[in-house]
PDB file of C-alpha atoms in Angstrom:
ATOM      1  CA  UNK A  11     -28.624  16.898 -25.223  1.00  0.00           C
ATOM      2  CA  UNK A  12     -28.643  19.651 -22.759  1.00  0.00           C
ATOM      3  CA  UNK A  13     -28.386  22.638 -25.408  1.00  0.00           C
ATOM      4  CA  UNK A  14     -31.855  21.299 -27.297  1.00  0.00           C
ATOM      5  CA  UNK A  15     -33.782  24.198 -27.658  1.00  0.00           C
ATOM      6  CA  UNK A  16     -30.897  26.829 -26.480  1.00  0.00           C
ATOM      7  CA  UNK A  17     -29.041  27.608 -29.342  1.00  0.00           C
ATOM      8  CA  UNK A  18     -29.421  30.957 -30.918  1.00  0.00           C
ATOM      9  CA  UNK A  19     -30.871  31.217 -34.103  1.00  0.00           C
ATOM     10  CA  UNK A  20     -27.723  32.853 -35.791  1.00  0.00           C
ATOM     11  CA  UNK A  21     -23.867  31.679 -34.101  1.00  0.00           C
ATOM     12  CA  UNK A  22     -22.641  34.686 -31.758  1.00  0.00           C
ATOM     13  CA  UNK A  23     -20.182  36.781 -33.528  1.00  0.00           C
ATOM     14  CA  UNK A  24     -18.387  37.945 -30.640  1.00  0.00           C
ATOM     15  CA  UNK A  25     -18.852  35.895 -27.311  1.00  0.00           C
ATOM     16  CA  UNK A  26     -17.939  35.272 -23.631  1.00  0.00           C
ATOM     17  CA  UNK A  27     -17.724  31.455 -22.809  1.00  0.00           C
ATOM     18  CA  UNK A  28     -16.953  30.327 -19.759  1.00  0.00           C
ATOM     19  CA  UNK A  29     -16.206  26.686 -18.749  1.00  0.00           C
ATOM     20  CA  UNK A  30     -16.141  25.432 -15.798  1.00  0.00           C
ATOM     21  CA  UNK A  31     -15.068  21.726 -14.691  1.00  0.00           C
ATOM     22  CA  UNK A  32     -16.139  20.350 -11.187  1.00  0.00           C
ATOM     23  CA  UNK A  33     -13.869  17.172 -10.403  1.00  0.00           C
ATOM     24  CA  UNK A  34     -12.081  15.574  -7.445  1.00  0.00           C
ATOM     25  CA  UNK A  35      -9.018  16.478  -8.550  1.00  0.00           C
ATOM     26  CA  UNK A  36      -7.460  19.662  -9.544  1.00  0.00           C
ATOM     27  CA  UNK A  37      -5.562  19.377 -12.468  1.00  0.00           C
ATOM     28  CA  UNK A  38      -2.745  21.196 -13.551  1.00  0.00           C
ATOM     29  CA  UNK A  39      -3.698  24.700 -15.760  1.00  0.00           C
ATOM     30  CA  UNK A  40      -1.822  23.180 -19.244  1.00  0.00           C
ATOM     31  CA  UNK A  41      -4.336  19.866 -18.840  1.00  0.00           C
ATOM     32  CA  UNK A  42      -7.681  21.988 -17.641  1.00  0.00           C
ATOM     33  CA  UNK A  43      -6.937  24.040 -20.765  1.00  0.00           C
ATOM     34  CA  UNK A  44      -5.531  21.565 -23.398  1.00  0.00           C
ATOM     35  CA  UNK A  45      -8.903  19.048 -21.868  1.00  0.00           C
ATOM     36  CA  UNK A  46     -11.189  21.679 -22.918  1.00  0.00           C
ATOM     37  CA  UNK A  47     -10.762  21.739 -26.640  1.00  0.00           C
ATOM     38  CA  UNK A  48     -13.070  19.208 -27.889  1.00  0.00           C
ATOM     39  CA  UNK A  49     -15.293  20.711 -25.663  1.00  0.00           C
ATOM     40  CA  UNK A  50     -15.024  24.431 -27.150  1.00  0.00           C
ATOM     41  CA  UNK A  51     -14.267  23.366 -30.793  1.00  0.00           C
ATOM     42  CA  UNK A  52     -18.009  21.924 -30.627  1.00  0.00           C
ATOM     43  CA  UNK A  53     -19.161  25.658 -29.533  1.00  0.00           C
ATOM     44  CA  UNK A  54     -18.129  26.527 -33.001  1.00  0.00           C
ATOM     45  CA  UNK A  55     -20.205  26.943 -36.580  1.00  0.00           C
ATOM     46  CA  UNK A  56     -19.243  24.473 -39.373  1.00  0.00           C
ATOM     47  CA  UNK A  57     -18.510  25.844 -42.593  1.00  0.00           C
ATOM     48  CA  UNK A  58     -16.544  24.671 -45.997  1.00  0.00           C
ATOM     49  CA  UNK A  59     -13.048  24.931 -46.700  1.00  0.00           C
ATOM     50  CA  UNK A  60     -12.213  26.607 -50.050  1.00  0.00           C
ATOM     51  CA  UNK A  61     -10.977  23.721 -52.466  1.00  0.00           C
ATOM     52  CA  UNK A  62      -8.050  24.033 -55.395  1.00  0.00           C
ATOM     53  CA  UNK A  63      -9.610  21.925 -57.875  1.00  0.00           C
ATOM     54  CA  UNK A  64     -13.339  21.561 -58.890  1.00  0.00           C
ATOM     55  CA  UNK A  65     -14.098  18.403 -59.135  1.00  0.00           C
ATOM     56  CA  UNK A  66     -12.454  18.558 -55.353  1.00  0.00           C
ATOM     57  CA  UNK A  67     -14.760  16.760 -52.719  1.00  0.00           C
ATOM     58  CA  UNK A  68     -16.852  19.605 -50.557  1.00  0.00           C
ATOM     59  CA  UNK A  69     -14.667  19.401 -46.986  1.00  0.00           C
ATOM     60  CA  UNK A  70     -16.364  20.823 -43.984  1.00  0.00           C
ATOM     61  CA  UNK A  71     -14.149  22.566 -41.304  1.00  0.00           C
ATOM     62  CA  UNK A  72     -15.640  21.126 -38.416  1.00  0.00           C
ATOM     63  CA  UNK A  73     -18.440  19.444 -39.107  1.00  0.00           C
ATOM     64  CA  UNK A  74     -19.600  18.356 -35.758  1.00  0.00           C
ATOM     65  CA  UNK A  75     -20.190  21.976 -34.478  1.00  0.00           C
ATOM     66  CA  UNK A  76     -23.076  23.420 -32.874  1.00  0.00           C
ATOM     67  CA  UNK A  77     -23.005  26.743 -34.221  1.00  0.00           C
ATOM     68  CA  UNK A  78     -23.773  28.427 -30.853  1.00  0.00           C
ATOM     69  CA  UNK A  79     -20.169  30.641 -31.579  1.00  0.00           C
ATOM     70  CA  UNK A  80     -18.664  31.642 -35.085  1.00  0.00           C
ATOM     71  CA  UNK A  81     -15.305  30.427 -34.054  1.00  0.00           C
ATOM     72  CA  UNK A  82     -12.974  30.008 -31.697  1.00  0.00           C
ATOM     73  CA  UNK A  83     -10.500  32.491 -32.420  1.00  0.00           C
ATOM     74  CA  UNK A  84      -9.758  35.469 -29.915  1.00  0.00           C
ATOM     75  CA  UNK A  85     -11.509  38.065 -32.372  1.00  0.00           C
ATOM     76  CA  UNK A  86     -14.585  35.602 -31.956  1.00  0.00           C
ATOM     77  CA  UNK A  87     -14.973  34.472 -28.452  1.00  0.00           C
ATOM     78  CA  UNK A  88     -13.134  35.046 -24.940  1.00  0.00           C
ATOM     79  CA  UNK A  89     -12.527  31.597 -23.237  1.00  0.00           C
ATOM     80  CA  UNK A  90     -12.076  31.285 -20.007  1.00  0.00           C
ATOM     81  CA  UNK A  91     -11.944  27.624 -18.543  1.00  0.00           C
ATOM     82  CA  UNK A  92     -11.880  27.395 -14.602  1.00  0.00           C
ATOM     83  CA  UNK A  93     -11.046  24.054 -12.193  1.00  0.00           C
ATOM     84  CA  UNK A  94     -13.365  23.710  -9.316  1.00  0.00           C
ATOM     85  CA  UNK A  95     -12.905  20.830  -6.701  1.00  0.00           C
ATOM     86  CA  UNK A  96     -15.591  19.188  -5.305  1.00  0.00           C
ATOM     87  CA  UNK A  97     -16.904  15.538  -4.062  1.00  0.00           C
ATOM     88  CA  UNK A  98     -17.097  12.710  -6.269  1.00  0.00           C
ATOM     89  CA  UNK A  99     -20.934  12.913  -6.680  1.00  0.00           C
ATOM     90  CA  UNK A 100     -20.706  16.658  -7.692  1.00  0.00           C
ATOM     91  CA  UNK A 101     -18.401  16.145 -10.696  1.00  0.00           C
ATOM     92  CA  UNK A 102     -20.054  18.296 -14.108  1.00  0.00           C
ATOM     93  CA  UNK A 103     -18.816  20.405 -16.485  1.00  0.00           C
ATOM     94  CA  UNK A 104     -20.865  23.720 -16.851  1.00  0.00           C
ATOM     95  CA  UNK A 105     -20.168  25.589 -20.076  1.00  0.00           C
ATOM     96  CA  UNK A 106     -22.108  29.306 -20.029  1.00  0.00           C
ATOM     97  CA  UNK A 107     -22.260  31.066 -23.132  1.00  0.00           C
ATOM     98  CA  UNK A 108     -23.042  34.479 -23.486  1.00  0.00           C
ATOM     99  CA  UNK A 109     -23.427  37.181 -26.463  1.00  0.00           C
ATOM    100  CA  UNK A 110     -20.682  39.986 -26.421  1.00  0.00           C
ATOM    101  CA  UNK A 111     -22.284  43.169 -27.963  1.00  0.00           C
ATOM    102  CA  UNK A 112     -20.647  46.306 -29.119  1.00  0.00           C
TER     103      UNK A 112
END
């Protein structure tokens, strides 16, 4: 994994991610967008959902994230997600993360 040995040792509070897709094709804002969510609800810390009853199974919100943001949500993180055309060979996605302070 790219990220081995990059991710902060506490999830950014506040952050600035930026994502940026390289592909032959430029697709349509709604689809570059709406194809990025996977990607950015990774970004995000996993944590437990409160549960009614107490014999209740412990259910983790997202259990597959990497922690390197606290969550997704606008107070959280500003998302921008940019298209970029280029040749076949060149296609990547880029994701930059960085800590918002103040």
């Amino acid at each position: 994994m790219a990220s081995t040995g990059l991710r902060p040792p506490e999830p950014f509070s506040k952050a600035h991610v930026v994502i940026e897709r390289y592909s032959v094709g430029s697709p349509d804002n709604d689809g570059l967008q709406g194809g990025a969510k996977f990607l950015i609800d990774s970004l995000t810390t996993p944590r437990l959902l409160n549960q009614k009853k107490a014999d209740a199974k412990r259910v983790v919100r997202n259990k597959r994230g990497l922690g390197f943001i606290v969550d997704d949500a606008p107070q959280h993180a500003k998302i921008e997600v940019i298209g970029i055309k280029c040749k076949r060979a060149e296609q990547r996605t880029v994701v930059t993360i960085r800590e918002v302070v103040g």
